[in-house]
Amino acid sequence: MRLSRRSLLHVLIFLVLGCQQKTPVYHDVPLAPLNIQNLRQESTMVFDVRSAEESQRPLLPGAAAMRWDDFLGISPLAMAKLAEKLDVSSEKTILVVGRGKQGAGEDGYIAWIFDIFGMQNVYTLSSEFYLNSGFSAIPSAVRKPAGHPEADPNLFIEAVDFRAYVTQTLPQRGWTSKARSRALGGVPLGALYPPPKSFFGMKFPELQHKVLVLDVRSQNEFEGYNLKMEKAVKAPLLHLSWSEFFDDRGLPSASVNTRLAELGVHKNSIVFVISERGVRSGAVAYAMRSLGYQKVVNYLGGYRQWERQ
């Protein structure tokens, strides 16, 4: 039996779309309990993640340089290429040292990047606490190739899918014109619209009404502009400043659990986190996952990208 060109085209489209709808696999393993003693061991890899300007100061003792801003505004695929060069294995304990609460979540953002690539023992510390707590005695860890790291697709979201979930509306993407429909042999309008990305094994129709959006910018930023000022946004919007997720040492703080519970956020809640450009939200996503909130998703583009749409 021979198929017509139109039938062959329909089969090809079906196969292409079908191949794109693979069920994602996500890490459901909590991060290791935070314990300062765990960090004082020879297998610990220490990264000084201060920016190029800040890193003009002497490199922290026992640490390797890793500028956080090298990972700003790039895709997870580009992050993977940078992460591969670091030769970090998942068996290592990783200590990310930055400015802590004196910064803007940069060290937590790098910790989140390690987390989405499957590193289970990742910790953050402020450089001040690091220097005052004897961590300078940590010897340089022996590194071994990390292979080809792949980012967990459940832990980040990009612009089109974020808009779909917060507006609870299917995205308008793909071919929309009647002329293009006719050119494809009469394929119905909308047939080429991929559905929004699935998360944690749940597709858009099941998940769209379960998402909580957490804005972690400052109070002034939130009052100046936030998603609820947009009529199209239907998802619940919560606010809690990123700094409340970390203690003075730069570690994720369990005290934030009380504040989250007051906001209606529980350990099994599905939370999309947003900041200005994905840095503070990445830090919060890392902190929440380390505290046992496993279904936390970072919006990489943040408000800066949202406002450009």
mmCIF file of C-alpha atoms in Angstrom:
data_model
loop_
_atom_site.group_PDB
_atom_site.id
_atom_site.type_symbol
_atom_site.label_atom_id
_atom_site.label_comp_id
_atom_site.label_asym_id
_atom_site.label_seq_id
_atom_site.Cartn_x
_atom_site.Cartn_y
_atom_site.Cartn_z
ATOM 1 C CA MET A 1 0.000 0.000 0.000
ATOM 2 C CA ARG A 2 1.355 3.401 -1.013
ATOM 3 C CA LEU A 3 0.611 6.516 1.021
ATOM 4 C CA SER A 4 -0.122 9.885 -0.510
ATOM 5 C CA ARG A 5 2.177 12.812 0.156
ATOM 6 C CA ARG A 6 -0.445 14.305 2.449
ATOM 7 C CA SER A 7 -0.704 11.089 4.470
ATOM 8 C CA LEU A 8 3.068 10.809 4.692
ATOM 9 C CA LEU A 9 3.236 14.374 5.988
ATOM 10 C CA HIS A 10 0.639 13.634 8.657
ATOM 11 C CA VAL A 11 2.585 10.546 9.757
ATOM 12 C CA LEU A 12 5.815 12.551 9.895
ATOM 13 C CA ILE A 13 4.211 15.262 12.034
ATOM 14 C CA PHE A 14 2.764 12.644 14.372
ATOM 15 C CA LEU A 15 6.166 11.005 14.799
ATOM 16 C CA VAL A 16 7.960 14.294 15.431
ATOM 17 C CA LEU A 17 5.449 15.487 18.011
ATOM 18 C CA GLY A 18 5.276 12.077 19.607
ATOM 19 C CA CYS A 19 9.029 11.942 20.041
ATOM 20 C CA GLN A 20 8.982 15.306 21.773
ATOM 21 C CA GLN A 21 6.615 14.150 24.501
ATOM 22 C CA LYS A 22 9.020 11.978 26.463
ATOM 23 C CA THR A 23 8.207 11.519 30.138
ATOM 24 C CA PRO A 24 10.889 13.432 32.064
ATOM 25 C CA VAL A 25 12.841 11.797 34.852
ATOM 26 C CA TYR A 26 13.393 13.926 37.923
ATOM 27 C CA HIS A 27 15.529 13.683 41.015
ATOM 28 C CA ASP A 28 13.375 12.765 44.009
ATOM 29 C CA VAL A 29 16.270 12.527 46.447
ATOM 30 C CA PRO A 30 16.442 15.208 49.159
ATOM 31 C CA LEU A 31 19.716 17.053 49.523
ATOM 32 C CA ALA A 32 21.954 15.851 52.331
ATOM 33 C CA PRO A 33 21.207 17.270 55.814
ATOM 34 C CA LEU A 34 23.154 20.442 56.497
ATOM 35 C CA ASN A 35 26.020 19.696 58.844
ATOM 36 C CA ILE A 36 29.091 21.880 59.128
ATOM 37 C CA GLN A 37 31.217 18.869 60.040
ATOM 38 C CA ASN A 38 30.336 17.276 56.699
ATOM 39 C CA LEU A 39 32.166 20.104 54.997
ATOM 40 C CA ARG A 40 35.470 19.625 56.812
ATOM 41 C CA GLN A 41 36.661 16.633 54.833
ATOM 42 C CA GLU A 42 39.203 15.967 52.112
ATOM 43 C CA SER A 43 36.567 15.117 49.514
ATOM 44 C CA THR A 44 35.019 18.603 49.762
ATOM 45 C CA MET A 45 35.411 20.768 46.674
ATOM 46 C CA VAL A 46 35.317 24.489 47.448
ATOM 47 C CA PHE A 47 34.351 27.113 44.867
ATOM 48 C CA ASP A 48 34.824 30.849 45.337
ATOM 49 C CA VAL A 49 31.966 32.205 43.203
ATOM 50 C CA ARG A 50 32.400 35.928 43.676
ATOM 51 C CA SER A 51 32.109 38.012 40.508
ATOM 52 C CA ALA A 52 34.998 39.182 38.349
ATOM 53 C CA GLU A 53 35.073 42.516 40.188
ATOM 54 C CA GLU A 54 34.944 40.897 43.629
ATOM 55 C CA SER A 55 37.431 38.169 42.739
ATOM 56 C CA GLN A 56 40.171 40.782 42.427
ATOM 57 C CA ARG A 57 40.437 40.168 46.128
ATOM 58 C CA PRO A 58 42.702 37.220 47.063
ATOM 59 C CA LEU A 59 41.145 33.834 46.223
ATOM 60 C CA LEU A 60 39.716 32.130 49.301
ATOM 61 C CA PRO A 61 42.167 29.564 50.761
ATOM 62 C CA GLY A 62 41.563 26.043 49.488
ATOM 63 C CA ALA A 63 39.054 27.217 46.874
ATOM 64 C CA ALA A 64 38.890 27.168 43.099
ATOM 65 C CA ALA A 65 37.644 30.238 41.223
ATOM 66 C CA MET A 66 34.193 29.989 39.626
ATOM 67 C CA ARG A 67 32.579 33.272 38.664
ATOM 68 C CA TRP A 68 28.831 33.199 39.195
ATOM 69 C CA ASP A 69 28.194 35.751 36.462
ATOM 70 C CA ASP A 70 29.597 33.362 33.837
ATOM 71 C CA PHE A 71 26.357 31.404 34.361
ATOM 72 C CA LEU A 72 24.026 34.394 34.120
ATOM 73 C CA GLY A 73 21.530 34.649 31.272
ATOM 74 C CA ILE A 74 22.488 31.402 29.562
ATOM 75 C CA SER A 75 20.494 28.266 28.768
ATOM 76 C CA PRO A 76 20.750 24.990 30.744
ATOM 77 C CA LEU A 77 22.546 23.521 27.712
ATOM 78 C CA ALA A 78 25.203 26.225 27.941
ATOM 79 C CA MET A 79 25.330 25.697 31.711
ATOM 80 C CA ALA A 80 26.021 22.002 31.069
ATOM 81 C CA LYS A 81 29.006 22.844 28.875
ATOM 82 C CA LEU A 82 30.453 25.081 31.582
ATOM 83 C CA ALA A 83 29.703 22.526 34.302
ATOM 84 C CA GLU A 84 31.449 19.798 32.315
ATOM 85 C CA LYS A 85 34.674 21.799 32.343
ATOM 86 C CA LEU A 86 34.634 21.836 36.147
ATOM 87 C CA ASP A 87 35.205 18.070 36.346
ATOM 88 C CA VAL A 88 32.882 17.712 39.322
ATOM 89 C CA SER A 89 31.616 14.242 40.199
ATOM 90 C CA SER A 90 28.292 13.599 41.931
ATOM 91 C CA GLU A 91 30.074 11.767 44.774
ATOM 92 C CA LYS A 92 31.846 14.917 45.931
ATOM 93 C CA THR A 93 30.718 17.321 48.614
ATOM 94 C CA ILE A 94 30.543 20.777 47.056
ATOM 95 C CA LEU A 95 30.910 23.983 49.034
ATOM 96 C CA VAL A 96 29.889 27.194 47.261
ATOM 97 C CA VAL A 97 31.271 30.302 48.935
ATOM 98 C CA GLY A 98 30.106 33.820 48.126
ATOM 99 C CA ARG A 99 28.788 36.938 49.811
ATOM 100 C CA GLY A 100 25.913 35.231 51.619
ATOM 101 C CA LYS A 101 23.121 37.581 52.675
ATOM 102 C CA GLN A 102 25.332 40.543 51.825
ATOM 103 C CA GLY A 103 25.015 39.630 48.160
ATOM 104 C CA ALA A 104 22.034 38.989 45.931
ATOM 105 C CA GLY A 105 21.760 35.196 46.008
ATOM 106 C CA GLU A 106 24.712 34.541 43.707
ATOM 107 C CA ASP A 107 26.189 31.674 45.729
ATOM 108 C CA GLY A 108 22.772 30.057 46.131
ATOM 109 C CA TYR A 109 22.244 30.402 42.369
ATOM 110 C CA ILE A 110 25.440 28.453 41.653
ATOM 111 C CA ALA A 111 24.400 25.854 44.246
ATOM 112 C CA TRP A 112 21.083 25.522 42.396
ATOM 113 C CA ILE A 113 22.958 24.904 39.135
ATOM 114 C CA PHE A 114 24.935 22.101 40.783
ATOM 115 C CA ASP A 115 21.623 20.759 42.119
ATOM 116 C CA ILE A 116 19.863 20.625 38.741
ATOM 117 C CA PHE A 117 22.789 18.628 37.369
ATOM 118 C CA GLY A 118 22.279 15.968 40.016
ATOM 119 C CA MET A 119 24.887 16.890 42.630
ATOM 120 C CA GLN A 120 23.418 15.741 45.935
ATOM 121 C CA ASN A 121 25.773 17.234 48.540
ATOM 122 C CA VAL A 122 25.880 20.954 47.817
ATOM 123 C CA TYR A 123 26.253 23.612 50.505
ATOM 124 C CA THR A 124 26.549 27.391 50.604
ATOM 125 C CA LEU A 125 28.539 29.552 52.985
ATOM 126 C CA SER A 126 29.385 33.227 53.245
ATOM 127 C CA SER A 127 33.047 34.059 52.672
ATOM 128 C CA GLU A 128 33.177 35.709 56.102
ATOM 129 C CA PHE A 129 31.998 32.563 57.873
ATOM 130 C CA TYR A 130 34.282 30.422 55.720
ATOM 131 C CA LEU A 131 37.348 32.429 56.725
ATOM 132 C CA ASN A 132 36.389 32.600 60.417
ATOM 133 C CA SER A 133 35.617 28.895 60.825
ATOM 134 C CA GLY A 134 38.814 27.104 59.927
ATOM 135 C CA PHE A 135 37.784 26.079 56.441
ATOM 136 C CA SER A 136 41.070 27.382 55.075
ATOM 137 C CA ALA A 137 42.609 24.080 56.175
ATOM 138 C CA ILE A 138 40.570 22.078 53.637
ATOM 139 C CA PRO A 139 43.003 20.580 51.104
ATOM 140 C CA SER A 140 42.284 20.754 47.404
ATOM 141 C CA ALA A 141 40.120 17.777 46.481
ATOM 142 C CA VAL A 142 41.171 15.372 43.766
ATOM 143 C CA ARG A 143 38.873 15.865 40.793
ATOM 144 C CA LYS A 144 37.728 13.301 38.288
ATOM 145 C CA PRO A 145 35.812 13.800 35.041
ATOM 146 C CA ALA A 146 32.097 14.391 35.506
ATOM 147 C CA GLY A 147 31.125 13.040 32.084
ATOM 148 C CA HIS A 148 28.314 14.836 30.288
ATOM 149 C CA PRO A 149 25.996 16.449 32.864
ATOM 150 C CA GLU A 150 22.320 16.802 32.022
ATOM 151 C CA ALA A 151 20.014 19.259 33.749
ATOM 152 C CA ASP A 152 16.889 17.947 35.452
ATOM 153 C CA PRO A 153 14.106 19.447 33.262
ATOM 154 C CA ASN A 154 11.719 19.610 36.207
ATOM 155 C CA LEU A 155 13.762 22.183 38.075
ATOM 156 C CA PHE A 156 13.671 25.102 35.632
ATOM 157 C CA ILE A 157 11.081 26.743 33.403
ATOM 158 C CA GLU A 158 11.390 29.175 30.519
ATOM 159 C CA ALA A 159 9.260 32.034 29.272
ATOM 160 C CA VAL A 160 6.529 30.439 27.126
ATOM 161 C CA ASP A 161 5.765 27.664 29.591
ATOM 162 C CA PHE A 162 5.885 29.999 32.592
ATOM 163 C CA ARG A 163 3.323 32.290 30.970
ATOM 164 C CA ALA A 164 1.073 29.316 30.216
ATOM 165 C CA TYR A 165 1.064 28.128 33.825
ATOM 166 C CA VAL A 166 0.604 31.502 35.516
ATOM 167 C CA THR A 167 -2.171 32.546 33.122
ATOM 168 C CA GLN A 168 -3.593 29.004 33.018
ATOM 169 C CA THR A 169 -3.882 29.414 29.256
ATOM 170 C CA LEU A 170 -2.413 27.325 26.453
ATOM 171 C CA PRO A 171 0.432 29.107 24.669
ATOM 172 C CA GLN A 172 -0.002 30.505 21.191
ATOM 173 C CA ARG A 173 2.974 29.118 19.351
ATOM 174 C CA GLY A 174 3.548 27.189 16.160
ATOM 175 C CA TRP A 175 1.796 27.899 12.876
ATOM 176 C CA THR A 176 -1.389 29.909 13.174
ATOM 177 C CA SER A 177 -2.328 31.054 9.674
ATOM 178 C CA LYS A 178 -4.751 29.288 7.353
ATOM 179 C CA ALA A 179 -2.198 29.612 4.559
ATOM 180 C CA ARG A 180 0.332 27.575 6.529
ATOM 181 C CA SER A 181 -2.334 25.024 7.390
ATOM 182 C CA ARG A 182 -3.120 24.562 3.685
ATOM 183 C CA ALA A 183 0.599 24.359 2.897
ATOM 184 C CA LEU A 184 0.861 21.423 5.286
ATOM 185 C CA GLY A 185 -1.868 19.500 3.542
ATOM 186 C CA GLY A 186 -4.838 20.616 5.596
ATOM 187 C CA VAL A 187 -3.454 19.950 9.066
ATOM 188 C CA PRO A 188 -5.977 21.515 11.499
ATOM 189 C CA LEU A 189 -5.065 24.822 13.111
ATOM 190 C CA GLY A 190 -3.445 24.201 16.471
ATOM 191 C CA ALA A 191 -2.269 20.702 15.539
ATOM 192 C CA LEU A 192 1.337 21.881 15.669
ATOM 193 C CA TYR A 193 1.068 23.670 19.013
ATOM 194 C CA PRO A 194 3.217 21.697 21.463
ATOM 195 C CA PRO A 195 1.601 21.532 24.909
ATOM 196 C CA PRO A 196 3.337 23.285 27.825
ATOM 197 C CA LYS A 197 6.155 21.410 29.462
ATOM 198 C CA SER A 198 5.216 18.727 31.999
ATOM 199 C CA PHE A 199 6.625 18.768 35.521
ATOM 200 C CA PHE A 200 7.065 15.963 38.057
ATOM 201 C CA GLY A 201 5.158 13.530 35.867
ATOM 202 C CA MET A 202 2.109 15.811 35.543
ATOM 203 C CA LYS A 203 0.909 17.412 32.324
ATOM 204 C CA PHE A 204 -0.499 20.920 31.952
ATOM 205 C CA PRO A 205 -4.237 20.101 32.388
ATOM 206 C CA GLU A 206 -3.538 18.343 35.694
ATOM 207 C CA LEU A 207 -0.903 20.743 36.964
ATOM 208 C CA GLN A 208 -2.054 24.215 35.966
ATOM 209 C CA HIS A 209 -4.309 24.762 39.000
ATOM 210 C CA LYS A 210 -1.772 23.344 41.478
ATOM 211 C CA VAL A 211 1.057 25.795 40.863
ATOM 212 C CA LEU A 212 1.975 28.439 43.438
ATOM 213 C CA VAL A 213 4.151 31.334 42.282
ATOM 214 C CA LEU A 214 6.636 32.683 44.811
ATOM 215 C CA ASP A 215 8.134 36.143 44.247
ATOM 216 C CA VAL A 216 11.401 36.423 46.210
ATOM 217 C CA ARG A 217 12.451 39.995 45.376
ATOM 218 C CA SER A 218 12.580 42.732 48.004
ATOM 219 C CA GLN A 219 9.434 44.289 49.448
ATOM 220 C CA ASN A 220 10.041 47.513 47.513
ATOM 221 C CA GLU A 221 10.435 45.652 44.226
ATOM 222 C CA PHE A 222 7.279 43.649 44.886
ATOM 223 C CA GLU A 223 5.207 46.709 45.719
ATOM 224 C CA GLY A 224 6.514 48.530 42.656
ATOM 225 C CA TYR A 225 5.437 45.811 40.236
ATOM 226 C CA ASN A 226 4.376 42.181 40.479
ATOM 227 C CA LEU A 227 2.517 39.569 38.458
ATOM 228 C CA LYS A 228 -0.823 40.210 40.137
ATOM 229 C CA MET A 229 -0.904 43.600 38.474
ATOM 230 C CA GLU A 230 -1.429 41.712 35.215
ATOM 231 C CA LYS A 231 -5.090 40.810 34.582
ATOM 232 C CA ALA A 232 -4.118 37.659 32.709
ATOM 233 C CA VAL A 233 -2.335 36.097 35.699
ATOM 234 C CA LYS A 234 -4.543 33.603 37.544
ATOM 235 C CA ALA A 235 -2.072 31.528 39.562
ATOM 236 C CA PRO A 236 -1.748 32.381 43.274
ATOM 237 C CA LEU A 237 1.146 34.780 43.884
ATOM 238 C CA LEU A 238 3.060 34.757 47.175
ATOM 239 C CA HIS A 239 5.897 36.980 48.346
ATOM 240 C CA LEU A 240 8.829 36.266 50.653
ATOM 241 C CA SER A 241 12.230 37.922 50.325
ATOM 242 C CA TRP A 242 15.065 35.604 49.304
ATOM 243 C CA SER A 243 17.222 36.632 52.276
ATOM 244 C CA GLU A 244 14.790 34.943 54.685
ATOM 245 C CA PHE A 245 15.817 31.577 53.246
ATOM 246 C CA PHE A 246 19.424 31.861 54.481
ATOM 247 C CA ASP A 247 21.035 32.374 57.878
ATOM 248 C CA ASP A 248 23.987 34.618 58.714
ATOM 249 C CA ARG A 249 26.426 31.819 57.836
ATOM 250 C CA GLY A 250 25.053 31.636 54.315
ATOM 251 C CA LEU A 251 23.362 28.270 54.875
ATOM 252 C CA PRO A 252 19.668 27.577 54.109
ATOM 253 C CA SER A 253 17.670 28.406 57.226
ATOM 254 C CA ALA A 254 15.062 25.992 58.608
ATOM 255 C CA SER A 255 13.335 28.950 60.293
ATOM 256 C CA VAL A 256 11.781 29.844 56.936
ATOM 257 C CA ASN A 257 9.586 26.736 57.182
ATOM 258 C CA THR A 258 7.253 28.609 59.517
ATOM 259 C CA ARG A 259 6.878 31.523 57.130
ATOM 260 C CA LEU A 260 6.256 29.195 54.207
ATOM 261 C CA ALA A 261 3.587 27.303 56.152
ATOM 262 C CA GLU A 262 1.852 30.615 56.914
ATOM 263 C CA LEU A 263 1.756 31.266 53.175
ATOM 264 C CA GLY A 264 0.269 27.837 52.498
ATOM 265 C CA VAL A 265 3.453 26.287 51.096
ATOM 266 C CA HIS A 266 4.065 22.701 52.197
ATOM 267 C CA LYS A 267 6.737 20.103 51.440
ATOM 268 C CA ASN A 268 4.713 18.627 48.553
ATOM 269 C CA SER A 269 3.613 21.971 47.058
ATOM 270 C CA ILE A 270 4.539 22.776 43.464
ATOM 271 C CA VAL A 271 6.241 26.166 43.547
ATOM 272 C CA PHE A 272 7.452 28.286 40.646
ATOM 273 C CA VAL A 273 9.966 30.840 41.957
ATOM 274 C CA ILE A 274 10.541 34.211 40.277
ATOM 275 C CA SER A 275 13.007 37.053 40.840
ATOM 276 C CA GLU A 276 14.389 39.783 38.587
ATOM 277 C CA ARG A 277 16.596 37.572 36.405
ATOM 278 C CA GLY A 278 16.629 34.073 37.878
ATOM 279 C CA VAL A 279 19.483 34.484 40.364
ATOM 280 C CA ARG A 280 17.697 35.057 43.685
ATOM 281 C CA SER A 281 14.958 32.646 42.601
ATOM 282 C CA GLY A 282 17.633 30.037 41.858
ATOM 283 C CA ALA A 283 19.075 30.563 45.330
ATOM 284 C CA VAL A 284 15.634 30.094 46.888
ATOM 285 C CA ALA A 285 14.956 26.991 44.796
ATOM 286 C CA TYR A 286 18.219 25.513 46.079
ATOM 287 C CA ALA A 287 17.442 26.461 49.695
ATOM 288 C CA MET A 288 13.908 25.041 49.550
ATOM 289 C CA ARG A 289 15.060 21.765 48.015
ATOM 290 C CA SER A 290 17.767 21.419 50.641
ATOM 291 C CA LEU A 291 15.032 21.872 53.272
ATOM 292 C CA GLY A 292 12.870 19.129 51.750
ATOM 293 C CA TYR A 293 10.626 21.003 49.301
ATOM 294 C CA GLN A 294 11.332 18.852 46.263
ATOM 295 C CA LYS A 295 8.929 20.334 43.688
ATOM 296 C CA VAL A 296 10.455 23.779 43.310
ATOM 297 C CA VAL A 297 11.017 25.277 39.852
ATOM 298 C CA ASN A 298 13.160 28.311 38.983
ATOM 299 C CA TYR A 299 11.962 30.710 36.277
ATOM 300 C CA LEU A 300 15.276 31.473 34.608
ATOM 301 C CA GLY A 301 14.206 34.639 32.783
ATOM 302 C CA GLY A 302 12.560 36.341 35.748
ATOM 303 C CA TYR A 303 10.684 39.641 35.577
ATOM 304 C CA ARG A 304 13.240 41.030 33.165
ATOM 305 C CA GLN A 305 12.166 38.498 30.545
ATOM 306 C CA TRP A 306 8.482 38.586 31.508
ATOM 307 C CA GLU A 307 8.278 42.334 30.859
ATOM 308 C CA ARG A 308 9.844 41.936 27.410
ATOM 309 C CA GLN A 309 7.173 39.493 26.194
#
